[in-house]
Structures are given as C-alpha cells and as structure tokens.
Amino acid sequence: QITLKESGPTLVKPTQTLTLTCTFSRFSLSASGVGVGWIRQPPGKALEWLALIYWDDDKRYSPSLKSRLTITKDTSKNQVVLTMTNMDPVDTGTYYCAHALIVGVPYWFAPWGQGTLVTVSS
Amino acid sequence: DIQMTQSPSTLSASVGDRVTITCRASQSIGSWLAWYQQKPGKAPKLLIYKASSLESGVPSRFSGSGSGTEFTLTISSLQPDDFATYYCQHSETFGQGTKVEIK
C-alpha cells in the first residue's frame, strides 16, 4: 500500500529555514491525477493546508505563506521537499505530507504520513 | 477564497448514538468535499470523498451527504473507536474541526 514519511529537524531557531522531506512509496508522482501535499497542525489546533505539487510539476501555495514556501519533487528518488523560510515560534506544530488524488481541480488526501513535530525556539 | 465552517465545535455523545456533523462552504463547491477522522497523536484518515463516497475499509456506519454549500457527516451508531476529531476539506481549505467526546 501507499506509504509516506516525513523527515527533517525537530528543532529550528527563529529566522532559520526549515527543510522537510517526504519520502513515499508505491505510487509515482509522474502519474496523471497524483500529487503530494503538505499540511501542518499547531498543537491543539486545526489542520492548515500549506502546499501541493502536481504530477506535472504545477505547484500551489497557501496565499498567507506563499512568500515563505517552496515545494519541489524528485521523481527518481520518490521524494517531495518543502522549505519554509524565516521560521517563527508560531510555526511550531506537526507537519504532515499526504498523497493527493486530484480530480480536475478538487482533490483529497489519502493516505497521510505519520507527521513530524517541528518546534521553533531559540 | 472559500471558507469551510463546521458545527458544532464539540459534540458530547454516548455509544450507540446517531451523530451528525455539519460543514458549510462559503460558496457552492458541488460535491467536492472530503471528511477525515483524527485521533490524538495520529495523522488524519480519509473517511468520505466526493461528499458521499465511502473510502475503502471505512465502516458503513459512516456516511456523508450534501452538495452545493451544505454537507453532513453521519455516524449511524457511535462506537468507542469513533471518539475523535473530524474535519471537512475542500481542496486547500479545511474546516476547524468537530471533537466528538464521550458524554
């Protein structure tokens, strides 16, 4: 079955850049209708969509975070990388990557990775 | 931007109860709505997609309905494993979540 796993630092300092890698298996990010998204969740709060990369390398970003985010894919390595610049303590939370099923414009996520907790603190 | 509003924020119920959660979109989204279940410390799990399609492996006590701007997730008979937080989603927008807790 499809699996995804996030990796990256657990602690970053304010103003630093966060780089997270999503390593997946059992699907191809070259296949039409497939994407990988990043979603985060501050402790005790709701899910927040961050970014999505499509099979054709199209990319979408959260409007409120667009200036800080970059999403890329390496199809040969089955990896998607998210970078977030100028980290702040409010960016603390669990970061998830997820496989996206894209039907034209709408999409949904299944399955999700286990998530990785990132703490921003000096 | 489309906003998704869930109600209630918290719901207290007993095992065996029929439970309904509502999600409203700020503009019509057709049937393009998904529902997720999240348990503490775990990743969300897809339950329903395209408003009413049950994801493979999800118990049949879960059902979804609605179109346009109003959608519902129904659990026909609440089981102990169902106490969790539920989120609706339309593409890049998630609802704020509904926590189903034990009464």
PDB file of C-alpha atoms in Angstrom:
ATOM      1  CA  GLN A   1       0.000   0.000   0.000  1.00  0.00           C
ATOM      2  CA  ILE A   2       0.999   3.646  -0.397  1.00  0.00           C
ATOM      3  CA  THR A   3       3.192   4.999   2.397  1.00  0.00           C
ATOM      4  CA  LEU A   4       4.686   8.404   3.097  1.00  0.00           C
ATOM      5  CA  LYS A   5       7.138   9.502   5.761  1.00  0.00           C
ATOM      6  CA  GLU A   6       8.279  12.961   6.753  1.00  0.00           C
ATOM      7  CA  SER A   7      11.818  13.718   7.863  1.00  0.00           C
ATOM      8  CA  GLY A   8      13.656  16.815   8.957  1.00  0.00           C
ATOM      9  CA  PRO A   9      14.771  18.719  12.034  1.00  0.00           C
ATOM     10  CA  THR A  10      12.710  18.603  15.185  1.00  0.00           C
ATOM     11  CA  LEU A  11      14.041  21.929  16.446  1.00  0.00           C
ATOM     12  CA  VAL A  12      14.797  25.075  14.487  1.00  0.00           C
ATOM     13  CA  LYS A  13      15.720  28.550  15.656  1.00  0.00           C
ATOM     14  CA  PRO A  14      13.699  31.645  14.822  1.00  0.00           C
ATOM     15  CA  THR A  15      14.628  33.155  11.416  1.00  0.00           C
ATOM     16  CA  GLN A  16      16.107  29.851  10.225  1.00  0.00           C
ATOM     17  CA  THR A  17      14.890  27.947   7.177  1.00  0.00           C
ATOM     18  CA  LEU A  18      13.054  24.666   7.671  1.00  0.00           C
ATOM     19  CA  THR A  19      13.592  21.879   5.135  1.00  0.00           C
ATOM     20  CA  LEU A  20      11.299  18.858   5.308  1.00  0.00           C
ATOM     21  CA  THR A  21      11.469  15.799   3.092  1.00  0.00           C
ATOM     22  CA  CYS A  22       8.580  13.489   2.291  1.00  0.00           C
ATOM     23  CA  THR A  23       9.715  10.064   1.108  1.00  0.00           C
ATOM     24  CA  PHE A  24       6.965   7.955  -0.410  1.00  0.00           C
ATOM     25  CA  SER A  25       6.483   4.515  -1.901  1.00  0.00           C
ATOM     26  CA  ARG A  26       4.038   2.543  -4.021  1.00  0.00           C
ATOM     27  CA  PHE A  27       2.982   5.408  -6.278  1.00  0.00           C
ATOM     28  CA  SER A  28       4.548   7.539  -8.978  1.00  0.00           C
ATOM     29  CA  LEU A  29       4.448  11.313  -8.861  1.00  0.00           C
ATOM     30  CA  SER A  30       4.628  11.211 -12.648  1.00  0.00           C
ATOM     31  CA  ALA A  31       1.206   9.621 -12.924  1.00  0.00           C
ATOM     32  CA  SER A  32      -1.654  11.860 -14.033  1.00  0.00           C
ATOM     33  CA  GLY A  33      -4.010  12.895 -11.258  1.00  0.00           C
ATOM     34  CA  VAL A  34      -1.490  12.442  -8.465  1.00  0.00           C
ATOM     35  CA  GLY A  35       0.025  14.997  -6.140  1.00  0.00           C
ATOM     36  CA  VAL A  36       1.713  15.379  -2.769  1.00  0.00           C
ATOM     37  CA  GLY A  37       0.596  17.971  -0.302  1.00  0.00           C
ATOM     38  CA  TRP A  38       1.911  19.405   2.942  1.00  0.00           C
ATOM     39  CA  ILE A  39      -0.418  20.174   5.825  1.00  0.00           C
ATOM     40  CA  ARG A  40       0.502  21.354   9.310  1.00  0.00           C
ATOM     41  CA  GLN A  41      -1.201  21.388  12.688  1.00  0.00           C
ATOM     42  CA  PRO A  42      -0.193  23.616  15.606  1.00  0.00           C
ATOM     43  CA  PRO A  43      -0.564  21.888  18.980  1.00  0.00           C
ATOM     44  CA  GLY A  44      -4.256  21.589  19.872  1.00  0.00           C
ATOM     45  CA  LYS A  45      -5.382  23.401  16.735  1.00  0.00           C
ATOM     46  CA  ALA A  46      -6.888  22.660  13.353  1.00  0.00           C
ATOM     47  CA  LEU A  47      -5.271  21.439  10.157  1.00  0.00           C
ATOM     48  CA  GLU A  48      -3.739  24.074   7.873  1.00  0.00           C
ATOM     49  CA  TRP A  49      -3.024  23.378   4.191  1.00  0.00           C
ATOM     50  CA  LEU A  50       0.404  24.614   3.102  1.00  0.00           C
ATOM     51  CA  ALA A  51       1.279  23.486  -0.414  1.00  0.00           C
ATOM     52  CA  LEU A  52       0.621  20.961  -3.162  1.00  0.00           C
ATOM     53  CA  ILE A  53       2.764  19.739  -6.031  1.00  0.00           C
ATOM     54  CA  TYR A  54       1.117  18.090  -9.024  1.00  0.00           C
ATOM     55  CA  TRP A  55       2.330  15.243 -11.213  1.00  0.00           C
ATOM     56  CA  ASP A  56       3.098  17.760 -13.983  1.00  0.00           C
ATOM     57  CA  ASP A  57       5.191  19.916 -11.584  1.00  0.00           C
ATOM     58  CA  ASP A  58       2.473  22.541 -11.165  1.00  0.00           C
ATOM     59  CA  LYS A  59       2.558  23.992  -7.663  1.00  0.00           C
ATOM     60  CA  ARG A  60       0.093  25.673  -5.338  1.00  0.00           C
ATOM     61  CA  TYR A  61       0.814  27.526  -2.114  1.00  0.00           C
ATOM     62  CA  SER A  62      -1.150  28.884   0.811  1.00  0.00           C
ATOM     63  CA  PRO A  63      -1.697  32.575  -0.020  1.00  0.00           C
ATOM     64  CA  SER A  64      -0.758  33.644   3.516  1.00  0.00           C
ATOM     65  CA  LEU A  65       2.543  31.727   3.422  1.00  0.00           C
ATOM     66  CA  LYS A  66       3.369  31.833  -0.271  1.00  0.00           C
ATOM     67  CA  SER A  67       6.377  34.130   0.114  1.00  0.00           C
ATOM     68  CA  ARG A  68       7.998  31.707   2.561  1.00  0.00           C
ATOM     69  CA  LEU A  69       7.288  28.328   0.949  1.00  0.00           C
ATOM     70  CA  THR A  70       8.899  26.301  -1.815  1.00  0.00           C
ATOM     71  CA  ILE A  71       7.815  22.802  -2.815  1.00  0.00           C
ATOM     72  CA  THR A  72       9.826  20.604  -5.178  1.00  0.00           C
ATOM     73  CA  LYS A  73       9.828  16.989  -6.237  1.00  0.00           C
ATOM     74  CA  ASP A  74      12.468  14.449  -7.163  1.00  0.00           C
ATOM     75  CA  THR A  75      10.590  11.751  -9.017  1.00  0.00           C
ATOM     76  CA  SER A  76      13.622   9.484  -9.295  1.00  0.00           C
ATOM     77  CA  LYS A  77      14.035   9.458  -5.513  1.00  0.00           C
ATOM     78  CA  ASN A  78      10.295   9.389  -4.728  1.00  0.00           C
ATOM     79  CA  GLN A  79      10.700  12.492  -2.617  1.00  0.00           C
ATOM     80  CA  VAL A  80       8.990  15.844  -2.169  1.00  0.00           C
ATOM     81  CA  VAL A  81      10.766  18.641  -0.320  1.00  0.00           C
ATOM     82  CA  LEU A  82       9.148  21.608   1.421  1.00  0.00           C
ATOM     83  CA  THR A  83      11.193  24.583   2.532  1.00  0.00           C
ATOM     84  CA  MET A  84       9.853  27.312   4.772  1.00  0.00           C
ATOM     85  CA  THR A  85      11.951  30.395   5.373  1.00  0.00           C
ATOM     86  CA  ASN A  86      12.091  32.793   8.312  1.00  0.00           C
ATOM     87  CA  MET A  87      10.689  30.375  10.873  1.00  0.00           C
ATOM     88  CA  ASP A  88       8.866  31.797  13.888  1.00  0.00           C
ATOM     89  CA  PRO A  89       7.611  30.198  17.125  1.00  0.00           C
ATOM     90  CA  VAL A  90       4.045  30.358  15.726  1.00  0.00           C
ATOM     91  CA  ASP A  91       5.192  27.858  13.068  1.00  0.00           C
ATOM     92  CA  THR A  92       5.596  25.202  15.754  1.00  0.00           C
ATOM     93  CA  GLY A  93       3.484  22.164  15.040  1.00  0.00           C
ATOM     94  CA  THR A  94       3.213  18.789  13.389  1.00  0.00           C
ATOM     95  CA  TYR A  95       3.904  18.799   9.662  1.00  0.00           C
ATOM     96  CA  TYR A  96       2.291  16.130   7.502  1.00  0.00           C
ATOM     97  CA  CYS A  97       2.769  15.142   3.906  1.00  0.00           C
ATOM     98  CA  ALA A  98      -0.028  13.313   2.121  1.00  0.00           C
ATOM     99  CA  HIS A  99      -0.794  11.645  -1.187  1.00  0.00           C
ATOM    100  CA  ALA A 100      -3.346  13.669  -3.154  1.00  0.00           C
ATOM    101  CA  LEU A 101      -5.937  12.303  -5.546  1.00  0.00           C
ATOM    102  CA  ILE A 102      -6.665  15.116  -7.971  1.00  0.00           C
ATOM    103  CA  VAL A 103      -9.918  15.203  -9.927  1.00  0.00           C
ATOM    104  CA  GLY A 104      -9.606  18.158 -12.238  1.00  0.00           C
ATOM    105  CA  VAL A 105      -9.321  20.993  -9.730  1.00  0.00           C
ATOM    106  CA  PRO A 106     -10.541  19.451  -6.428  1.00  0.00           C
ATOM    107  CA  TYR A 107      -8.524  16.892  -4.532  1.00  0.00           C
ATOM    108  CA  TRP A 108      -8.383  14.979  -1.287  1.00  0.00           C
ATOM    109  CA  PHE A 109      -5.613  13.397   0.735  1.00  0.00           C
ATOM    110  CA  ALA A 110      -5.115   9.711   1.394  1.00  0.00           C
ATOM    111  CA  PRO A 111      -3.059   8.359   2.925  1.00  0.00           C
ATOM    112  CA  TRP A 112      -1.072  10.703   5.146  1.00  0.00           C
ATOM    113  CA  GLY A 113       2.388  10.341   6.603  1.00  0.00           C
ATOM    114  CA  GLN A 114       2.754   9.928  10.343  1.00  0.00           C
ATOM    115  CA  GLY A 115       3.760  13.577  10.747  1.00  0.00           C
ATOM    116  CA  THR A 116       6.835  15.207  12.206  1.00  0.00           C
ATOM    117  CA  LEU A 117       6.788  17.648  15.107  1.00  0.00           C
ATOM    118  CA  VAL A 118       8.771  20.809  14.483  1.00  0.00           C
ATOM    119  CA  THR A 119       9.476  23.174  17.361  1.00  0.00           C
ATOM    120  CA  VAL A 120      10.682  26.705  16.721  1.00  0.00           C
ATOM    121  CA  SER A 121      12.612  28.049  19.676  1.00  0.00           C
ATOM    122  CA  SER A 122      15.863  29.785  20.435  1.00  0.00           C
TER     123      SER A 122
ATOM    124  CA  ASP B   1     -11.154  32.132  -1.004  1.00  0.00           C
ATOM    125  CA  ILE B   2     -13.680  29.508   0.016  1.00  0.00           C
ATOM    126  CA  GLN B   3     -14.265  29.189   3.761  1.00  0.00           C
ATOM    127  CA  MET B   4     -15.425  25.953   5.377  1.00  0.00           C
ATOM    128  CA  THR B   5     -17.364  26.204   8.652  1.00  0.00           C
ATOM    129  CA  GLN B   6     -18.080  23.154  10.781  1.00  0.00           C
ATOM    130  CA  SER B   7     -20.658  22.806  13.520  1.00  0.00           C
ATOM    131  CA  PRO B   8     -20.701  22.041  16.305  1.00  0.00           C
ATOM    132  CA  SER B   9     -17.131  22.545  17.518  1.00  0.00           C
ATOM    133  CA  THR B  10     -17.626  19.922  20.209  1.00  0.00           C
ATOM    134  CA  LEU B  11     -20.221  17.216  20.460  1.00  0.00           C
ATOM    135  CA  SER B  12     -20.895  15.026  23.517  1.00  0.00           C
ATOM    136  CA  ALA B  13     -22.474  11.690  22.737  1.00  0.00           C
ATOM    137  CA  SER B  14     -22.871   8.161  24.036  1.00  0.00           C
ATOM    138  CA  VAL B  15     -22.043   4.826  22.457  1.00  0.00           C
ATOM    139  CA  GLY B  16     -24.910   3.867  20.167  1.00  0.00           C
ATOM    140  CA  ASP B  17     -25.990   7.448  19.458  1.00  0.00           C
ATOM    141  CA  ARG B  18     -26.604   8.744  15.957  1.00  0.00           C
ATOM    142  CA  VAL B  19     -24.252  11.660  15.393  1.00  0.00           C
ATOM    143  CA  THR B  20     -24.398  14.341  12.714  1.00  0.00           C
ATOM    144  CA  ILE B  21     -21.711  16.927  11.930  1.00  0.00           C
ATOM    145  CA  THR B  22     -22.338  19.780   9.519  1.00  0.00           C
ATOM    146  CA  CYS B  23     -19.908  21.553   7.192  1.00  0.00           C
ATOM    147  CA  ARG B  24     -20.898  24.696   5.290  1.00  0.00           C
ATOM    148  CA  ALA B  25     -18.996  26.211   2.386  1.00  0.00           C
ATOM    149  CA  SER B  26     -18.964  29.958   1.758  1.00  0.00           C
ATOM    150  CA  GLN B  27     -19.833  29.294  -1.886  1.00  0.00           C
ATOM    151  CA  SER B  28     -21.001  26.326  -3.904  1.00  0.00           C
ATOM    152  CA  ILE B  29     -18.441  23.545  -4.219  1.00  0.00           C
ATOM    153  CA  GLY B  30     -20.634  20.962  -5.944  1.00  0.00           C
ATOM    154  CA  SER B  31     -19.931  17.594  -4.334  1.00  0.00           C
ATOM    155  CA  TRP B  32     -16.230  18.217  -3.848  1.00  0.00           C
ATOM    156  CA  LEU B  33     -15.976  17.634  -0.118  1.00  0.00           C
ATOM    157  CA  ALA B  34     -13.967  15.176   1.947  1.00  0.00           C
ATOM    158  CA  TRP B  35     -14.225  14.133   5.594  1.00  0.00           C
ATOM    159  CA  TYR B  36     -11.366  12.983   7.816  1.00  0.00           C
ATOM    160  CA  GLN B  37     -11.096  11.420  11.265  1.00  0.00           C
ATOM    161  CA  GLN B  38      -8.159  12.271  13.510  1.00  0.00           C
ATOM    162  CA  LYS B  39      -7.319  10.623  16.793  1.00  0.00           C
ATOM    163  CA  PRO B  40      -4.903  12.201  19.309  1.00  0.00           C
ATOM    164  CA  GLY B  41      -1.295  11.915  18.207  1.00  0.00           C
ATOM    165  CA  LYS B  42      -2.241  10.353  14.873  1.00  0.00           C
ATOM    166  CA  ALA B  43      -2.473  11.539  11.292  1.00  0.00           C
ATOM    167  CA  PRO B  44      -5.894  12.243   9.792  1.00  0.00           C
ATOM    168  CA  LYS B  45      -7.600   9.388   7.980  1.00  0.00           C
ATOM    169  CA  LEU B  46      -9.872   9.853   4.963  1.00  0.00           C
ATOM    170  CA  LEU B  47     -13.427   8.658   5.613  1.00  0.00           C
ATOM    171  CA  ILE B  48     -15.538  10.138   2.813  1.00  0.00           C
ATOM    172  CA  TYR B  49     -14.690  11.767  -0.514  1.00  0.00           C
ATOM    173  CA  LYS B  50     -16.843  13.459  -3.131  1.00  0.00           C
ATOM    174  CA  ALA B  51     -19.357  14.212  -0.373  1.00  0.00           C
ATOM    175  CA  SER B  52     -20.808  10.711  -0.110  1.00  0.00           C
ATOM    176  CA  SER B  53     -18.288   8.124  -1.341  1.00  0.00           C
ATOM    177  CA  LEU B  54     -17.030   5.851   1.418  1.00  0.00           C
ATOM    178  CA  GLU B  55     -13.278   5.287   1.406  1.00  0.00           C
ATOM    179  CA  SER B  56     -12.266   1.641   1.188  1.00  0.00           C
ATOM    180  CA  GLY B  57     -12.071  -0.029   4.590  1.00  0.00           C
ATOM    181  CA  VAL B  58     -14.170   2.589   6.400  1.00  0.00           C
ATOM    182  CA  PRO B  59     -17.102   1.110   8.360  1.00  0.00           C
ATOM    183  CA  SER B  60     -20.524   1.540   6.800  1.00  0.00           C
ATOM    184  CA  ARG B  61     -21.836   3.347   9.885  1.00  0.00           C
ATOM    185  CA  PHE B  62     -20.119   6.428   8.439  1.00  0.00           C
ATOM    186  CA  SER B  63     -21.980   8.251   5.684  1.00  0.00           C
ATOM    187  CA  GLY B  64     -21.804  11.614   4.007  1.00  0.00           C
ATOM    188  CA  SER B  65     -24.374  13.696   2.185  1.00  0.00           C
ATOM    189  CA  GLY B  66     -24.945  17.116   0.732  1.00  0.00           C
ATOM    190  CA  SER B  67     -23.992  19.267  -2.212  1.00  0.00           C
ATOM    191  CA  GLY B  68     -23.531  22.911  -3.005  1.00  0.00           C
ATOM    192  CA  THR B  69     -22.834  24.632   0.299  1.00  0.00           C
ATOM    193  CA  GLU B  70     -24.158  22.291   2.991  1.00  0.00           C
ATOM    194  CA  PHE B  71     -22.803  18.875   3.867  1.00  0.00           C
ATOM    195  CA  THR B  72     -23.205  16.376   6.690  1.00  0.00           C
ATOM    196  CA  LEU B  73     -21.206  13.507   8.116  1.00  0.00           C
ATOM    197  CA  THR B  74     -23.349  10.982   9.961  1.00  0.00           C
ATOM    198  CA  ILE B  75     -22.270   8.174  12.246  1.00  0.00           C
ATOM    199  CA  SER B  76     -25.293   5.911  12.500  1.00  0.00           C
ATOM    200  CA  SER B  77     -24.359   4.208  15.777  1.00  0.00           C
ATOM    201  CA  LEU B  78     -21.389   5.697  17.615  1.00  0.00           C
ATOM    202  CA  GLN B  79     -18.748   3.169  18.622  1.00  0.00           C
ATOM    203  CA  PRO B  80     -15.973   3.571  21.227  1.00  0.00           C
ATOM    204  CA  ASP B  81     -13.397   3.806  18.418  1.00  0.00           C
ATOM    205  CA  ASP B  82     -15.213   6.804  16.909  1.00  0.00           C
ATOM    206  CA  PHE B  83     -14.389   9.303  19.645  1.00  0.00           C
ATOM    207  CA  ALA B  84     -12.081  11.606  17.714  1.00  0.00           C
ATOM    208  CA  THR B  85     -11.932  14.926  15.896  1.00  0.00           C
ATOM    209  CA  TYR B  86     -13.497  15.190  12.449  1.00  0.00           C
ATOM    210  CA  TYR B  87     -12.527  17.631   9.705  1.00  0.00           C
ATOM    211  CA  CYS B  88     -14.145  18.543   6.415  1.00  0.00           C
ATOM    212  CA  GLN B  89     -11.999  19.652   3.480  1.00  0.00           C
ATOM    213  CA  HIS B  90     -12.445  21.241   0.101  1.00  0.00           C
ATOM    214  CA  SER B  91      -9.101  21.251  -1.703  1.00  0.00           C
ATOM    215  CA  GLU B  92      -6.878  23.806   0.099  1.00  0.00           C
ATOM    216  CA  THR B  93      -9.378  24.573   2.857  1.00  0.00           C
ATOM    217  CA  PHE B  94     -10.087  22.578   5.996  1.00  0.00           C
ATOM    218  CA  GLY B  95     -12.879  23.162   8.464  1.00  0.00           C
ATOM    219  CA  GLN B  96     -11.948  23.986  12.033  1.00  0.00           C
ATOM    220  CA  GLY B  97     -12.815  20.522  13.298  1.00  0.00           C
ATOM    221  CA  THR B  98     -15.507  18.874  15.430  1.00  0.00           C
ATOM    222  CA  LYS B  99     -14.445  16.966  18.508  1.00  0.00           C
ATOM    223  CA  VAL B 100     -16.710  14.048  19.378  1.00  0.00           C
ATOM    224  CA  GLU B 101     -16.322  13.274  23.052  1.00  0.00           C
ATOM    225  CA  ILE B 102     -17.852  10.839  25.490  1.00  0.00           C
ATOM    226  CA  LYS B 103     -20.987  12.077  27.243  1.00  0.00           C
TER     227      LYS B 103
END
